[in-house]
Short mmCIF file of C-alpha atoms in Angstrom, two decimals:
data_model
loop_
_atom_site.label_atom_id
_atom_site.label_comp_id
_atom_site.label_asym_id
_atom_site.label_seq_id
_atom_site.Cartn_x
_atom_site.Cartn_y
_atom_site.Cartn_z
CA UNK C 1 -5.10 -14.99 9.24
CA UNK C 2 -2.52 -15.64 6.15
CA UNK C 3 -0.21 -13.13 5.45
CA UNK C 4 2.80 -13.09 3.44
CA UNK C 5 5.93 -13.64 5.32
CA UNK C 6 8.79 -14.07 2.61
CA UNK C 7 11.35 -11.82 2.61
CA UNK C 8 9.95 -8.00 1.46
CA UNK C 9 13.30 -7.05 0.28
CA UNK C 10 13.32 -9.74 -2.29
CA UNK C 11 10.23 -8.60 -3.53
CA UNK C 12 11.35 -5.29 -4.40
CA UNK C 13 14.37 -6.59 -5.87
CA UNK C 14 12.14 -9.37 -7.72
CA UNK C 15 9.75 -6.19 -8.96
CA UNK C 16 12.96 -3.82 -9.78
CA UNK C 17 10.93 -1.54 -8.19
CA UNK C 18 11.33 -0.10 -4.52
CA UNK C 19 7.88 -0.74 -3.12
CA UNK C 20 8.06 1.05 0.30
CA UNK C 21 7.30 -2.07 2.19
CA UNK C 22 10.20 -1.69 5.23
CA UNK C 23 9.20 1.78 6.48
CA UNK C 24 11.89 4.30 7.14
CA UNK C 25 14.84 1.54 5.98
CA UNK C 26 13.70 2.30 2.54
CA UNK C 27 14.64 5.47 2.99
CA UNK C 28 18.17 4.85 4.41
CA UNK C 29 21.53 3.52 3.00
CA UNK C 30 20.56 0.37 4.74
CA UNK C 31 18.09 -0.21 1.57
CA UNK C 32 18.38 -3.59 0.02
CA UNK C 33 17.50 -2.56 -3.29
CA UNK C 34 19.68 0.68 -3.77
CA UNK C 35 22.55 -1.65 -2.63
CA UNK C 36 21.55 -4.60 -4.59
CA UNK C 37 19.37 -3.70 -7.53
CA UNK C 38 19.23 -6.54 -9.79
CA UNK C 39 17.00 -9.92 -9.38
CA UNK C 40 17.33 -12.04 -6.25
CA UNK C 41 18.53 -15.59 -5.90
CA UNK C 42 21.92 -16.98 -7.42
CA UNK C 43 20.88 -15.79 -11.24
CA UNK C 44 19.90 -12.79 -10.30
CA UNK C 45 22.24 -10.66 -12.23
CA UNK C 46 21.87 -12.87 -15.15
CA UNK C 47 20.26 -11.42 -18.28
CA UNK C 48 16.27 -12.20 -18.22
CA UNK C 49 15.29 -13.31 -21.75
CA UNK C 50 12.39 -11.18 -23.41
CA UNK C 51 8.90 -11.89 -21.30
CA UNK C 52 5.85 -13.11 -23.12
CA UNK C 53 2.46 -10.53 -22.69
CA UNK C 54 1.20 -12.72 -20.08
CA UNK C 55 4.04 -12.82 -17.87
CA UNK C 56 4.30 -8.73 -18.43
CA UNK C 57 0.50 -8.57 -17.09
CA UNK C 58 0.88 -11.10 -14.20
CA UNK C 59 4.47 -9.84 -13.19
CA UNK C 60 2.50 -6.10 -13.08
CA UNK C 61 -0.22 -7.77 -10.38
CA UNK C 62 2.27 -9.46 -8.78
CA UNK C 63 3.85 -6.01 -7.71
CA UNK C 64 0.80 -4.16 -7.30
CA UNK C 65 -0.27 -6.93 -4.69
CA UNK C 66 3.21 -6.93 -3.10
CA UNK C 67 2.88 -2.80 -2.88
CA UNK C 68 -0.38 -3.38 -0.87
CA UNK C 69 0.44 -6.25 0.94
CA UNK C 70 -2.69 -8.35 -0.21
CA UNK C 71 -2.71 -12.19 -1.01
CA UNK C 72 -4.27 -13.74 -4.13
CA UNK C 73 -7.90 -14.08 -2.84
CA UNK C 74 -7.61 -10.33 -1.24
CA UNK C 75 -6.97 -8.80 -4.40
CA UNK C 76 -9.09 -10.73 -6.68
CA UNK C 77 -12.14 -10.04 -4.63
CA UNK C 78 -11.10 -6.25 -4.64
CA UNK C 79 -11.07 -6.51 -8.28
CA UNK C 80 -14.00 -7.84 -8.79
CA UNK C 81 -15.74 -5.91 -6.88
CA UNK C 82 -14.29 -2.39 -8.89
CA UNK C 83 -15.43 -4.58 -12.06
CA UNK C 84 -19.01 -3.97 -10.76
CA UNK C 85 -18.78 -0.44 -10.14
CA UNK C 86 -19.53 2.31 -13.02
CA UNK C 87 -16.42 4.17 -14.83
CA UNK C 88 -12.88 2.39 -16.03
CA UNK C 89 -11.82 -0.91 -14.10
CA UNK C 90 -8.26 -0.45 -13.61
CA UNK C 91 -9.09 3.16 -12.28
CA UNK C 92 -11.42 1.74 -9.89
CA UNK C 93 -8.94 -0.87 -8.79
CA UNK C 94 -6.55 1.53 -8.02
CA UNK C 95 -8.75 4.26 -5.71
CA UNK C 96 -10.62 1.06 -3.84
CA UNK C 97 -6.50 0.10 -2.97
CA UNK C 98 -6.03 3.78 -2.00
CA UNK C 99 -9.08 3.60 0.24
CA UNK C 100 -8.12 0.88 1.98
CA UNK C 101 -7.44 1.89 6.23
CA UNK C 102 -4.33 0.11 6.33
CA UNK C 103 -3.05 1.91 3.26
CA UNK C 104 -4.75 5.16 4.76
CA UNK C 105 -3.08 4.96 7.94
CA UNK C 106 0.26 4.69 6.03
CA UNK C 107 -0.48 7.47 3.95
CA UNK C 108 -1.53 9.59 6.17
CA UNK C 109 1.52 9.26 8.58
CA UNK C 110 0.70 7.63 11.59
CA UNK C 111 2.61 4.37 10.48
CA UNK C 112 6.04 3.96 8.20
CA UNK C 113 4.42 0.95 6.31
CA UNK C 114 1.16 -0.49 5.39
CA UNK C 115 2.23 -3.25 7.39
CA UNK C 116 2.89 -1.54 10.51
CA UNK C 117 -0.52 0.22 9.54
CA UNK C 118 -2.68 -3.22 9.57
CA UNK C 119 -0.74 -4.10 13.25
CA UNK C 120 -2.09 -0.54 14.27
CA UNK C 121 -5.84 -1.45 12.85
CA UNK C 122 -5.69 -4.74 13.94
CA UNK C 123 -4.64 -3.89 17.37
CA UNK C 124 -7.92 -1.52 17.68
CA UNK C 125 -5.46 1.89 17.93
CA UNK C 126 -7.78 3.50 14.88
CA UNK C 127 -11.11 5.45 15.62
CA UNK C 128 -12.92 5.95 12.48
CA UNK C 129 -15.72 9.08 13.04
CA UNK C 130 -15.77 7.89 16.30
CA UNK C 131 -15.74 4.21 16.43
CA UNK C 132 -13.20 1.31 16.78
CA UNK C 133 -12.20 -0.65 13.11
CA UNK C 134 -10.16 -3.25 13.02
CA UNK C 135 -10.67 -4.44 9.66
CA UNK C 136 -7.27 -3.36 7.55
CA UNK C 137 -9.37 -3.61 3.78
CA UNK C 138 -12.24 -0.67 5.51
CA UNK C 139 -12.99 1.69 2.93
CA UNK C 140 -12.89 4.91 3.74
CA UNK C 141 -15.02 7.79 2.07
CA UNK C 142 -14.83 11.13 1.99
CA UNK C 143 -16.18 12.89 4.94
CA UNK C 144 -14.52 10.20 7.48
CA UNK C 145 -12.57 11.45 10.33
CA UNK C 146 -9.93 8.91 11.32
CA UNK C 147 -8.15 9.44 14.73
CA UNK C 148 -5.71 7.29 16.85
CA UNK C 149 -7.15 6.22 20.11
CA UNK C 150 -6.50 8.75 23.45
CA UNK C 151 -4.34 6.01 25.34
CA UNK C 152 -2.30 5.11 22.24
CA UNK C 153 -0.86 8.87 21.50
CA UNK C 154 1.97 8.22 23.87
CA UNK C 155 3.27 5.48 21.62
CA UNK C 156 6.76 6.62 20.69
CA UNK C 157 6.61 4.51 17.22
CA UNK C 158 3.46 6.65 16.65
CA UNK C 159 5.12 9.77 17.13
CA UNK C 160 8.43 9.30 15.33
CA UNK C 161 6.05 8.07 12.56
CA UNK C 162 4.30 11.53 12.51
CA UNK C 163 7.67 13.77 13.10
CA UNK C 164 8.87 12.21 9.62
CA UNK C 165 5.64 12.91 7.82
CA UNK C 166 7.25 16.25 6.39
CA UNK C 167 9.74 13.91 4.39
CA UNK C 168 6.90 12.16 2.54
CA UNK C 169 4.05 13.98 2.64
CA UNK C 170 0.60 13.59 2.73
CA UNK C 171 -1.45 13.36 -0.43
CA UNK C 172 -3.69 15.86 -1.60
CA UNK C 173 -6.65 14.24 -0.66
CA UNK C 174 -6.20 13.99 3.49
CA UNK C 175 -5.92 16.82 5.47
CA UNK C 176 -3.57 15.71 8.35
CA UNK C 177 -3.72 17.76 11.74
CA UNK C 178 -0.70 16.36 13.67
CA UNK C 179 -1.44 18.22 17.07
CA UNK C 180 -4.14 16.53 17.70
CA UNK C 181 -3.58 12.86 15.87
CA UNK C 182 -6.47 13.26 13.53
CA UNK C 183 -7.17 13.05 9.59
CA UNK C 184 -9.74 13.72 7.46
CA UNK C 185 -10.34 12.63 4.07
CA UNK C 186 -11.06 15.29 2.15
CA UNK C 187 -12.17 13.67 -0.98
CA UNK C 188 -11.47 10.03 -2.24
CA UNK C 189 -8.53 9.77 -4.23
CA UNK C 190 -8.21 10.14 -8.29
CA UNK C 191 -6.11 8.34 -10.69
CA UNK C 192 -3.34 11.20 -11.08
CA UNK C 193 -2.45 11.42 -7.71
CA UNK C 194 -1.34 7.78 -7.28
CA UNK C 195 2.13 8.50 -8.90
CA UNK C 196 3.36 4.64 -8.23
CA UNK C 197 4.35 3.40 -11.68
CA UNK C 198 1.37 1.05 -12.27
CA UNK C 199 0.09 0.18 -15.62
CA UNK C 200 -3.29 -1.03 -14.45
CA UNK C 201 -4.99 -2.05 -17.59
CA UNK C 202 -2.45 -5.54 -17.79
CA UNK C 203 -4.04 -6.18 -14.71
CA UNK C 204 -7.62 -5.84 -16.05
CA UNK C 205 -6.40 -7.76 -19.17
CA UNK C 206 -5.02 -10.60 -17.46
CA UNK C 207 -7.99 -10.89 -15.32
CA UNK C 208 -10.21 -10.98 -18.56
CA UNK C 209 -8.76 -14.04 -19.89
#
C-alpha cells in the first residue's frame, strides 16, 4: 500500500499551517512548527515572491491532502465522486473527508492522529455496528455505532488517547461514551463545523481546468 512517508513536520511548515498530523507533539513545546514557523529547506525564511492563481489553488489541495493523509489518486477519486453527488462540490468534498473511519476514529478520540487511526483500522481494532472494517476511506453514516474491539480496550495508547479527549473535544456530530469505548454518529457532518481553514472552492476550480 503507498503511503506518504516524508517528513510530516515539513509539511506543516511547507503549508504554514499546523495540520495535526504528529498527535499529542502538536500540542507540546516539542512542535516543529511553533518553534520553526517559516518554510522548510535552506530558503526557507527567504521572502516567497507573489503566487500565480494556480499555484494558490494547487498549494490549497496540497494541504487539504496532507491534513487527511491521502495520496494523489485517493483524493481525486474522493472528489470525483462528491462531483456526482447533488448540492455544492467543495461542500461535498469536505463532509465525504469528514466521514472517512480513519478521520472518524481520530475525531472521535480513540487515536491522537489520523495516522495512528488508519494503523488502528488497518489492524482490525474497529467494530463498525457490529462488524470488523479495515478499510481507512469507510464512510460512515449517521446511525453507525463504531466501537473498539473487547481484547483491544486494554491497549494503553488507546486509553491515554481517550483520557486527553477533554483537551480537544469531540465534534458536535458524535456522541462519544468513553466508559464503554463506543461512538455514535449522530448525524453526518455540515460545512460549519469543519473549522480547519480550507477554502474549498480553489480546489473545485483547479480540478475544473
Amino acid at each position: 500500500m503507498a503511503r506518504n512517508i516524508g517528513a510530516a513536520c515539513r509539511r506543516c511548515r511547507r503549508e504554514n499551517l499546523k495540520l495535526y498530523l504528529k498527535g499529542d507533539r502538536c500540542y507540546s513545546d516539542k512542535c516543529s512548527f511553533e518553534r520553526r514557523a517559516f518554510g522548510p529547506g535552506q530558503h526557507g525564511q527567504a521572502r516567497f515572491k507573489k503566487l500565480s492563481d494556480y499555484a494558490v489553488q494547487l498549494r490549497e489541495k496540497q494541504k487539504v491532502k496532507s491534513m487527511y493523509g491521502m495520496l494523489e489518486g485517493q483524493f481525486r477519486l474522493t472528489f470525483a465522486k462528491s462531483e456526482m453527488q447533488k448540492g455544492v462540490t467543495g461542500e461535498n468534498l469536505l463532509i465525504n473527508l469528514e466521514r472517512r473511519l480513519d478521520n472518524t476514529i481520530f475525531r472521535i478520540g480513540f487515536a491522537s492522529s489520523r495516522n495512528q487511526a488508519r494503523q488502528l483500522v488497518r489492524h482490525k481494532h474497529i467494530l463498525v455496528n457490529g462488524k470488523k472494517v479495515n478499510v481507512p476511506s469507510f464512510l460512515v453514516s449517521a446511525g453507525d455505532v463504531i466501537t473498539i474491539k473487547e481484547k483491544s480496550r486494554a491497549n494503553t495508547l488507546l486509553n491515554e488517547n481517550l483520557e486527553a479527549v477533554a483537551r480537544r473535544g469531540v465534534p458536535s456530530w458524535i456522541e462519544l461514551d468513553k466508559d464503554n469505548y463506543k461512538a455514535e454518529i449522530k448525524t453526518l457532518p455540515n460545512r460549519e463545523e469543519i473549522t480547519m481553514p480550507i477554502q474549498e472552492q480553489l480546489i473545485v476550480e483547479l480540478y475544473s481546468k
